[in-house]
Structure formats: C-alpha cells, structure tokens
Amino acid sequence: MKKYNVGIIGCTGMVGQRFATLLENHPWFTVTALAASARSAGKTYKEVVEPRWKMAKPIPESMKDIIIEDATADIDSICSKVDFVFCAVDMKKDEIRALEEAYAKHECPVVSNNSANRGVNDVPMVVPEINADHIEVIKHQRERLGTKRGFIAVKSNCSLQSYVPALHPLMDLGVNKVLACTYQAISGAGKTFETFPEIVDNVIPFIGGEEEKSEQEPMKLWGTIEDGVIVNATKPSITSQCLRVPVSDGHTAAVFMSLDKKVTKEEIIKRWESFSGPAQELNLPSAPKQFLHYFTEDNRPQAKLDRELENGMAVSIGRLREDSQYDWKFVCLSHNTLRGAAGGAVLLAELLAAKGYFD
C-alpha cells in the first residue's frame, strides 16, 4: 500500500490526541502537519499539549517538535504538506462546515470526526463494516464542490457504534422498532474525572443533541444512493435516551427490538459472531478480526473489562433474551474514543485509501 502524509486539524483536544497516538506507528499514514486554533499556532505540539495530555500513551516522539499551524489561516501551508487531513475541531457547526469545505476546495480530502457535515446528503457517513459502498457518492460531491481530489467523508456519532452494528446483521429479518438507551462515558464530552468532578457518584440524564443523532443517523447509514445523494432509510423506527455515567471510556447501550420474522436466540448469536464486512475483507490495518463478540456470562460486557477488545475496535454484546414488550433485548458496548471517534475515522481513511480516493 502507498504511504500517505496526513494532517490532524484540531490536534490538541482529546480526540486530536487520540488521533496522534493511533497514527504514531501507522503502516500507511505519517503525520506531517498539525493544526489547531490561533492560540496554539506557532508553538510546538509538546509545548501546547504536555500540560493537558489525557492519553495513557505518551506524546508521540515524532510529533513533539512539529510546529502547530492555524487551522483557519494556514490552509494553504497545511494542504501543501499532506495528502489528506483528519478533522476534530471544537467550533460552531456552521464554522466547521465552512472549514471542512475550505480544505476540500483546496483539493485536500477531509476525514472528519465532527458532526457538522453528517446531515449533508452527498457527504458519506460511513461505518466500514456496514455501508462502505456509500463512499461512491464522493464523485457527486466533487461535482458539487468543483473539485478533482477534494471531498469530505465523516464517521457517525460515537453512541451509534455500540448498537447499530448489532442490529445490522439482523436487518433482513425486518427490524421494525428499536429502543436504545445509552450510558455514555465522560471521555465523550472530552472530560476526565479530574476535569469533571460533578460526574463522580452521579448520573446526568441529558447529553445535548445526542438523542436526535442516535435516532436519525442510523437512517443515513442504512440509506441508499439515488441520483447522486444518500436517501435515508425509513425503517426501523428508533427511540433513544442518552445518559452520561461515571465511566472513563466505553459507551454501553441497552437495546430492545422487534422483528417482522421469527428467529431463535441461537440464530441471532450466530449472525453476530459470523458477521464481517469490507473492513475485514480488505484486511484494513485498524479493523478488528472479529467485529462483533457475544458474551454468554450474565454480567458481560463491562466497560472496564471489554472496551479494549481488539484494540478497542470490536463491539461486545451480551444478555440476549426475549422481551415482554418487544421481541428481544440485549446489551452492547463499544469504546467511544477508539471505535466511536478517532479509531473509526482512521478505519474510514484506510477504506478510502484502499479504494484509491486519496490518489
């Protein structure tokens, strides 16, 4: 595989730091540019992030002395150094949309962790095991933007990564109704226990915008490309509640579902354990060997025990049983800053690289 030079836009925040650690020894991608706000521009990466480094791994040696550039003012300079960029900025949505489009129009592809462009109907929002074919809409997006290389591709919301992969292998059974209650880690808010003392011994029953994303974004993942845009699916009907819980990493979901077709517990588990997608078929570097793991123990999955499964890129499922109101219920778990955030974006970039979209 060809090697690509990449930039991290929004390199100083928690997701940006996660990108840095994931890309440190990546076999395909080398970080050659770092960008953040004007406050950080002109300083070395080490100088800016060392006082607020939140990762368990140390700051990558290869990035410590890179001078951070201004994500907005230095687009020309950044684009001259890279083949594409990852974006994880903390800005208003309209500002993010404008920024990402500016990079794309500079003929620099953008793989975004942000939500700002997820609703744009010619921007693919991809989980590589589920809807890899949606990257084909990029040619239509390029026509709209007037670009030859530049485009924007996004990953989906972190809370979806636990329960949507579990539902996907069952869709041909007619999943028609879903209730998903998510119990979300504090790293999803960019926090640690030291910076979020009010979460200790507490549960906060509201995460702004999260329930809307949890109910609407799966419809795009299961949608189809028609006339150059992605048309959302209309089923299943999803309702959700999203709670912030005192867990460092790992989003758990309690899921209830109804199906049009009758199926046994054994058949559902078999479908989960045997499921794979393009990420596995292409043997992408960040892809888990087995995407979905089912635990038979009543007390699994647990965030503390299972979030790092397959380098944090697998989804854990357990407690499948029949339900009195819906047909089935189960619990699932994914690592929100790996599979759900930076890791999911790196996997998407690997898919795009394998398919030649950065060439």
Short mmCIF file of C-alpha atoms in Angstrom, two decimals:
data_model
loop_
_atom_site.label_atom_id
_atom_site.label_comp_id
_atom_site.label_asym_id
_atom_site.label_seq_id
_atom_site.Cartn_x
_atom_site.Cartn_y
_atom_site.Cartn_z
CA MET A 1 0.00 0.00 0.00
CA LYS A 2 1.16 3.51 -0.87
CA LYS A 3 2.16 5.69 2.11
CA TYR A 4 0.24 8.93 2.71
CA ASN A 5 1.17 12.13 4.54
CA VAL A 6 -1.65 13.31 6.80
CA GLY A 7 -2.57 16.25 8.99
CA ILE A 8 -4.58 16.45 12.21
CA ILE A 9 -6.82 19.52 12.34
CA GLY A 10 -7.81 20.06 15.97
CA CYS A 11 -4.76 18.22 17.25
CA THR A 12 -4.79 19.49 20.85
CA GLY A 13 -8.18 18.21 22.11
CA MET A 14 -8.93 14.74 23.42
CA VAL A 15 -9.89 13.30 20.02
CA GLY A 16 -6.93 15.04 18.39
CA GLN A 17 -4.64 13.48 20.98
CA ARG A 18 -6.20 10.09 20.29
CA PHE A 19 -5.54 10.58 16.56
CA ALA A 20 -1.90 11.34 17.39
CA THR A 21 -1.42 8.11 19.35
CA LEU A 22 -3.22 5.97 16.75
CA LEU A 23 -1.19 7.40 13.87
CA GLU A 24 2.20 7.24 15.63
CA ASN A 25 3.22 3.93 14.04
CA HIS A 26 0.53 3.57 11.39
CA PRO A 27 1.70 1.42 8.44
CA TRP A 28 0.03 3.64 5.79
CA PHE A 29 -0.20 7.15 7.30
CA THR A 30 2.52 9.55 8.50
CA VAL A 31 1.62 12.77 10.34
CA THR A 32 3.36 15.71 8.67
CA ALA A 33 1.14 18.62 9.77
CA LEU A 34 -0.68 19.60 12.96
CA ALA A 35 -3.20 22.42 13.28
CA ALA A 36 -5.35 23.97 15.97
CA SER A 37 -6.66 27.39 16.98
CA ALA A 38 -4.72 30.62 16.65
CA ARG A 39 -3.91 30.36 20.39
CA SER A 40 -1.75 27.30 19.78
CA ALA A 41 -0.28 28.29 16.41
CA GLY A 42 3.47 28.86 16.29
CA LYS A 43 4.20 26.59 19.27
CA THR A 44 5.46 23.01 19.25
CA TYR A 45 2.95 20.22 19.81
CA LYS A 46 4.74 19.20 23.02
CA GLU A 47 4.66 22.77 24.33
CA VAL A 48 0.89 23.01 23.90
CA VAL A 49 -0.36 19.54 24.86
CA GLU A 50 2.08 18.40 27.55
CA PRO A 51 0.24 20.29 30.34
CA ARG A 52 -3.12 18.77 29.27
CA TRP A 53 -2.19 15.40 27.80
CA LYS A 54 -5.02 12.93 28.54
CA MET A 55 -3.87 9.74 26.84
CA ALA A 56 -2.33 6.75 28.62
CA LYS A 57 0.37 6.59 25.94
CA PRO A 58 2.98 9.38 25.90
CA ILE A 59 3.06 12.17 23.33
CA PRO A 60 4.42 10.62 20.10
CA GLU A 61 8.12 11.45 19.73
CA SER A 62 7.73 12.06 16.00
CA MET A 63 5.17 14.82 16.65
CA LYS A 64 6.59 16.59 19.71
CA ASP A 65 8.55 19.17 17.74
CA ILE A 66 6.08 19.77 14.91
CA ILE A 67 5.04 23.43 14.90
CA ILE A 68 1.27 23.77 15.18
CA GLU A 69 -0.33 25.83 12.43
CA ASP A 70 -3.52 27.89 12.46
CA ALA A 71 -6.30 25.60 11.20
CA THR A 72 -8.11 28.51 9.54
CA ALA A 73 -5.39 30.94 8.47
CA ASP A 74 -2.78 28.40 7.29
CA ILE A 75 -4.86 26.17 5.00
CA ASP A 76 -2.55 26.70 2.00
CA SER A 77 0.52 25.72 4.01
CA ILE A 78 -1.16 22.69 5.62
CA CYS A 79 -2.54 21.37 2.34
CA SER A 80 0.90 21.61 0.72
CA LYS A 81 2.29 19.13 3.27
CA VAL A 82 -0.39 16.42 3.26
CA ASP A 83 -2.38 14.03 1.10
CA PHE A 84 -5.45 14.39 3.35
CA VAL A 85 -6.44 15.58 6.83
CA PHE A 86 -8.33 14.27 9.83
CA CYS A 87 -10.57 16.90 11.41
CA ALA A 88 -11.61 17.04 15.07
CA VAL A 89 -12.11 20.72 15.84
CA ASP A 90 -14.13 22.35 18.60
CA MET A 91 -16.05 25.09 16.79
CA LYS A 92 -19.62 26.06 15.95
CA LYS A 93 -21.26 23.78 13.38
CA ASP A 94 -21.50 26.39 10.64
CA GLU A 95 -17.83 27.25 11.16
CA ILE A 96 -16.86 23.56 10.95
CA ARG A 97 -18.83 23.10 7.74
CA ALA A 98 -17.11 26.12 6.22
CA LEU A 99 -13.66 24.97 7.39
CA GLU A 100 -14.01 21.42 6.10
CA GLU A 101 -15.35 22.63 2.78
CA ALA A 102 -12.42 25.07 2.50
CA TYR A 103 -9.94 22.19 2.84
CA ALA A 104 -11.88 20.11 0.31
CA LYS A 105 -11.87 23.04 -2.16
CA HIS A 106 -8.09 23.25 -1.68
CA GLU A 107 -8.12 19.70 -3.15
CA CYS A 108 -7.36 18.21 0.27
CA PRO A 109 -9.69 15.35 1.29
CA VAL A 110 -11.15 15.61 4.81
CA VAL A 111 -11.96 12.63 7.06
CA SER A 112 -14.00 14.20 9.82
CA ASN A 113 -14.81 13.25 13.36
CA ASN A 114 -17.19 16.22 13.61
CA SER A 115 -20.97 16.09 13.26
CA ALA A 116 -21.36 19.29 11.21
CA ASN A 117 -21.43 17.64 7.77
CA ARG A 118 -23.15 14.37 8.72
CA GLY A 119 -26.54 15.61 7.53
CA VAL A 120 -25.30 16.75 4.10
CA ASN A 121 -26.81 14.30 1.62
CA ASP A 122 -23.73 13.89 -0.60
CA VAL A 123 -21.28 13.53 2.29
CA PRO A 124 -20.80 9.82 3.08
CA MET A 125 -21.13 8.91 6.77
CA VAL A 126 -19.51 5.51 6.96
CA VAL A 127 -19.00 2.59 9.30
CA PRO A 128 -16.78 0.46 7.01
CA GLU A 129 -18.37 -2.85 8.03
CA ILE A 130 -21.90 -1.54 7.38
CA ASN A 131 -22.12 0.91 4.47
CA ALA A 132 -18.73 1.06 2.75
CA ASP A 133 -20.50 1.48 -0.62
CA HIS A 134 -21.63 4.98 0.42
CA ILE A 135 -18.16 6.33 -0.46
CA GLU A 136 -19.30 6.10 -4.09
CA VAL A 137 -21.31 9.30 -3.51
CA ILE A 138 -17.99 11.19 -3.35
CA LYS A 139 -17.89 11.60 -7.13
CA HIS A 140 -21.18 13.51 -6.95
CA GLN A 141 -19.96 15.61 -4.03
CA ARG A 142 -16.85 16.53 -6.02
CA GLU A 143 -19.09 17.73 -8.85
CA ARG A 144 -20.96 19.98 -6.41
CA LEU A 145 -17.74 21.34 -4.88
CA GLY A 146 -15.98 21.68 -8.22
CA THR A 147 -13.02 19.60 -7.05
CA LYS A 148 -10.92 16.81 -8.53
CA ARG A 149 -9.39 15.34 -5.35
CA GLY A 150 -11.05 17.21 -2.51
CA PHE A 151 -14.05 15.83 -0.61
CA ILE A 152 -15.45 15.37 2.89
CA ALA A 153 -16.23 11.99 4.47
CA VAL A 154 -17.41 11.59 8.06
CA LYS A 155 -17.79 8.93 10.72
CA SER A 156 -21.05 8.55 12.61
CA ASN A 157 -21.84 9.53 16.19
CA CYS A 158 -19.98 7.58 18.89
CA SER A 159 -23.12 6.29 20.64
CA LEU A 160 -24.31 4.52 17.47
CA GLN A 161 -21.20 2.37 17.32
CA SER A 162 -22.42 0.05 20.06
CA TYR A 163 -25.96 -0.83 18.97
CA VAL A 164 -26.16 -0.16 15.19
CA PRO A 165 -23.51 -2.81 14.39
CA ALA A 166 -25.50 -5.30 16.48
CA LEU A 167 -28.73 -4.51 14.62
CA HIS A 168 -27.19 -4.54 11.15
CA PRO A 169 -26.78 -8.34 10.65
CA LEU A 170 -30.48 -8.73 11.58
CA MET A 171 -31.93 -6.14 9.20
CA ASP A 172 -33.13 -8.73 6.67
CA LEU A 173 -35.31 -10.18 9.45
CA GLY A 174 -37.32 -6.95 9.37
CA VAL A 175 -36.10 -4.94 12.35
CA ASN A 176 -39.05 -2.55 12.66
CA LYS A 177 -38.87 -0.95 16.11
CA VAL A 178 -35.90 -0.17 18.38
CA LEU A 179 -35.49 1.37 21.82
CA ALA A 180 -31.86 2.19 22.64
CA CYS A 181 -30.81 3.62 26.00
CA THR A 182 -27.14 4.59 26.03
CA TYR A 183 -24.92 5.02 29.07
CA GLN A 184 -22.08 7.17 27.83
CA ALA A 185 -18.54 7.66 29.12
CA ILE A 186 -17.18 11.05 30.14
CA SER A 187 -14.42 10.98 27.51
CA GLY A 188 -17.24 11.52 25.01
CA ALA A 189 -17.53 15.01 26.49
CA GLY A 190 -13.75 15.46 26.31
CA LYS A 191 -13.52 15.04 30.09
CA THR A 192 -11.59 13.05 32.66
CA PHE A 193 -12.60 12.51 36.28
CA GLU A 194 -10.16 15.27 37.25
CA THR A 195 -11.85 17.78 34.95
CA PHE A 196 -15.44 16.57 35.53
CA PRO A 197 -15.85 16.24 39.32
CA GLU A 198 -19.65 16.63 39.17
CA ILE A 199 -19.97 13.22 37.46
CA VAL A 200 -18.46 11.32 40.40
CA ASP A 201 -21.21 9.40 42.26
CA ASN A 202 -23.68 10.76 39.72
CA VAL A 203 -25.64 10.12 36.52
CA ILE A 204 -26.63 13.02 34.27
CA PRO A 205 -29.79 12.22 32.26
CA PHE A 206 -29.16 14.57 29.33
CA ILE A 207 -26.49 14.95 26.63
CA GLY A 208 -27.27 17.80 24.26
CA GLY A 209 -28.18 16.68 20.74
CA GLU A 210 -27.29 13.06 21.41
CA GLU A 211 -30.76 11.53 21.28
CA GLU A 212 -31.54 13.18 17.95
CA LYS A 213 -28.29 11.82 16.49
CA SER A 214 -28.99 8.36 17.90
CA GLU A 215 -32.42 8.26 16.28
CA GLN A 216 -31.61 9.92 12.93
CA GLU A 217 -28.06 8.96 11.95
CA PRO A 218 -28.75 5.19 11.62
CA MET A 219 -31.27 6.07 8.91
CA LYS A 220 -28.44 7.55 6.83
CA LEU A 221 -26.16 4.56 7.46
CA TRP A 222 -28.92 2.25 6.16
CA GLY A 223 -29.84 4.58 3.30
CA THR A 224 -29.18 4.22 -0.43
CA ILE A 225 -27.52 6.37 -3.08
CA GLU A 226 -30.09 7.74 -5.51
CA ASP A 227 -29.49 10.47 -8.13
CA GLY A 228 -26.17 11.47 -6.58
CA VAL A 229 -27.32 11.79 -2.96
CA ILE A 230 -27.86 9.49 0.00
CA VAL A 231 -31.56 8.91 0.66
CA ASN A 232 -32.21 7.90 4.26
CA ALA A 233 -33.90 4.64 5.16
CA THR A 234 -37.37 4.88 6.70
CA LYS A 235 -37.15 1.81 8.96
CA PRO A 236 -36.68 0.86 11.70
CA SER A 237 -38.35 3.35 14.00
CA ILE A 238 -35.77 4.23 16.69
CA THR A 239 -36.30 6.00 20.00
CA SER A 240 -33.50 6.62 22.47
CA GLN A 241 -32.42 8.08 25.79
CA CYS A 242 -28.80 9.04 26.40
CA LEU A 243 -27.27 9.35 29.86
CA ARG A 244 -23.79 10.44 30.97
CA VAL A 245 -22.38 7.99 33.51
CA PRO A 246 -19.21 7.92 35.68
CA VAL A 247 -17.16 5.74 33.31
CA SER A 248 -13.88 6.93 31.76
CA ASP A 249 -14.23 5.19 28.37
CA GLY A 250 -16.84 2.94 26.77
CA HIS A 251 -20.44 3.58 25.76
CA THR A 252 -22.93 0.91 26.84
CA ALA A 253 -26.38 0.50 25.28
CA ALA A 254 -29.47 -1.36 26.48
CA VAL A 255 -31.36 -2.28 23.32
CA PHE A 256 -34.89 -3.54 22.73
CA MET A 257 -36.02 -4.57 19.22
CA SER A 258 -38.99 -6.02 17.37
CA LEU A 259 -38.68 -8.07 14.17
CA ASP A 260 -41.09 -8.94 11.38
CA LYS A 261 -39.74 -12.51 11.21
CA LYS A 262 -39.43 -15.19 13.87
CA VAL A 263 -35.89 -16.17 14.80
CA THR A 264 -34.18 -18.17 17.54
CA LYS A 265 -31.68 -16.88 20.04
CA GLU A 266 -29.09 -19.22 18.58
CA GLU A 267 -29.60 -17.83 15.08
CA ILE A 268 -29.16 -14.23 16.27
CA ILE A 269 -25.92 -15.06 18.09
CA LYS A 270 -24.65 -17.00 15.06
CA ARG A 271 -25.33 -13.99 12.83
CA TRP A 272 -23.44 -11.71 15.21
CA GLU A 273 -20.40 -13.94 15.60
CA SER A 274 -20.05 -14.70 11.87
CA PHE A 275 -20.65 -11.15 10.64
CA SER A 276 -17.89 -9.35 8.78
CA GLY A 277 -17.72 -6.53 6.26
CA PRO A 278 -15.41 -4.80 3.80
CA ALA A 279 -13.07 -3.72 6.62
CA GLN A 280 -12.31 -7.37 7.35
CA GLU A 281 -12.35 -8.48 3.70
CA LEU A 282 -9.81 -5.78 2.79
CA ASN A 283 -7.77 -6.59 5.93
CA LEU A 284 -7.56 -2.91 6.84
CA PRO A 285 -4.85 -2.26 9.47
CA SER A 286 -7.23 -0.96 12.17
CA ALA A 287 -10.04 -3.44 11.53
CA PRO A 288 -10.89 -5.99 14.22
CA LYS A 289 -10.51 -9.58 13.07
CA GLN A 290 -13.97 -10.28 14.51
CA PHE A 291 -16.24 -7.23 14.58
CA LEU A 292 -18.99 -8.50 16.95
CA HIS A 293 -18.29 -10.61 20.04
CA TYR A 294 -21.06 -12.25 22.07
CA PHE A 295 -20.53 -12.95 25.79
CA THR A 296 -22.57 -15.72 27.42
CA GLU A 297 -21.92 -14.53 31.00
CA ASP A 298 -24.80 -12.63 32.61
CA ASN A 299 -22.50 -9.84 33.84
CA ARG A 300 -20.85 -9.02 30.48
CA PRO A 301 -20.00 -6.91 28.59
CA GLN A 302 -18.48 -4.49 31.09
CA ALA A 303 -16.75 -1.26 30.13
CA LYS A 304 -13.76 -1.88 32.39
CA LEU A 305 -13.20 -5.42 31.12
CA ASP A 306 -14.24 -5.31 27.48
CA ARG A 307 -13.80 -1.83 25.97
CA GLU A 308 -10.26 -2.59 24.75
CA LEU A 309 -11.34 -5.74 22.86
CA GLU A 310 -9.41 -5.99 19.57
CA ASN A 311 -7.59 -2.71 20.29
CA GLY A 312 -10.90 -1.05 21.12
CA MET A 313 -12.27 -1.58 17.61
CA ALA A 314 -14.65 -4.51 18.26
CA VAL A 315 -18.20 -4.37 19.62
CA SER A 316 -19.19 -6.51 22.62
CA ILE A 317 -22.72 -7.90 23.04
CA GLY A 318 -24.41 -9.85 25.82
CA ARG A 319 -27.62 -10.68 27.71
CA LEU A 320 -29.72 -11.53 24.64
CA ARG A 321 -33.15 -12.68 25.76
CA GLU A 322 -36.82 -12.47 24.80
CA ASP A 323 -38.78 -9.44 25.98
CA SER A 324 -42.41 -8.99 27.05
CA GLN A 325 -42.94 -5.65 25.23
CA TYR A 326 -40.54 -6.02 22.28
CA ASP A 327 -39.35 -9.30 20.76
CA TRP A 328 -35.75 -9.25 22.04
CA LYS A 329 -33.45 -7.26 24.31
CA PHE A 330 -29.68 -7.21 24.74
CA VAL A 331 -26.78 -5.09 25.98
CA CYS A 332 -23.80 -3.92 23.93
CA LEU A 333 -20.63 -1.90 24.36
CA SER A 334 -18.08 -0.07 22.22
CA HIS A 335 -15.02 2.05 23.00
CA ASN A 336 -16.23 5.58 22.29
CA THR A 337 -12.91 7.29 21.50
CA LEU A 338 -11.49 4.34 19.55
CA ARG A 339 -14.24 2.64 17.52
CA GLY A 340 -16.55 5.58 18.20
CA ALA A 341 -14.26 8.51 17.39
CA ALA A 342 -10.64 8.67 16.21
CA GLY A 343 -10.27 4.94 15.56
CA GLY A 344 -13.43 4.86 13.48
CA ALA A 345 -12.16 7.80 11.43
CA VAL A 346 -8.77 6.11 10.89
CA LEU A 347 -10.58 2.93 9.75
CA LEU A 348 -12.67 5.02 7.33
CA ALA A 349 -9.48 6.63 5.99
CA GLU A 350 -7.99 3.17 5.48
CA LEU A 351 -11.05 2.17 3.46
CA LEU A 352 -10.75 5.32 1.34
CA ALA A 353 -7.02 4.71 0.84
CA ALA A 354 -7.61 1.08 -0.17
CA LYS A 355 -10.19 2.24 -2.70
CA GLY A 356 -7.86 4.90 -4.17
CA TYR A 357 -9.75 8.02 -3.05
CA PHE A 358 -6.56 9.82 -1.91
CA ASP A 359 -4.68 9.25 -5.17
#
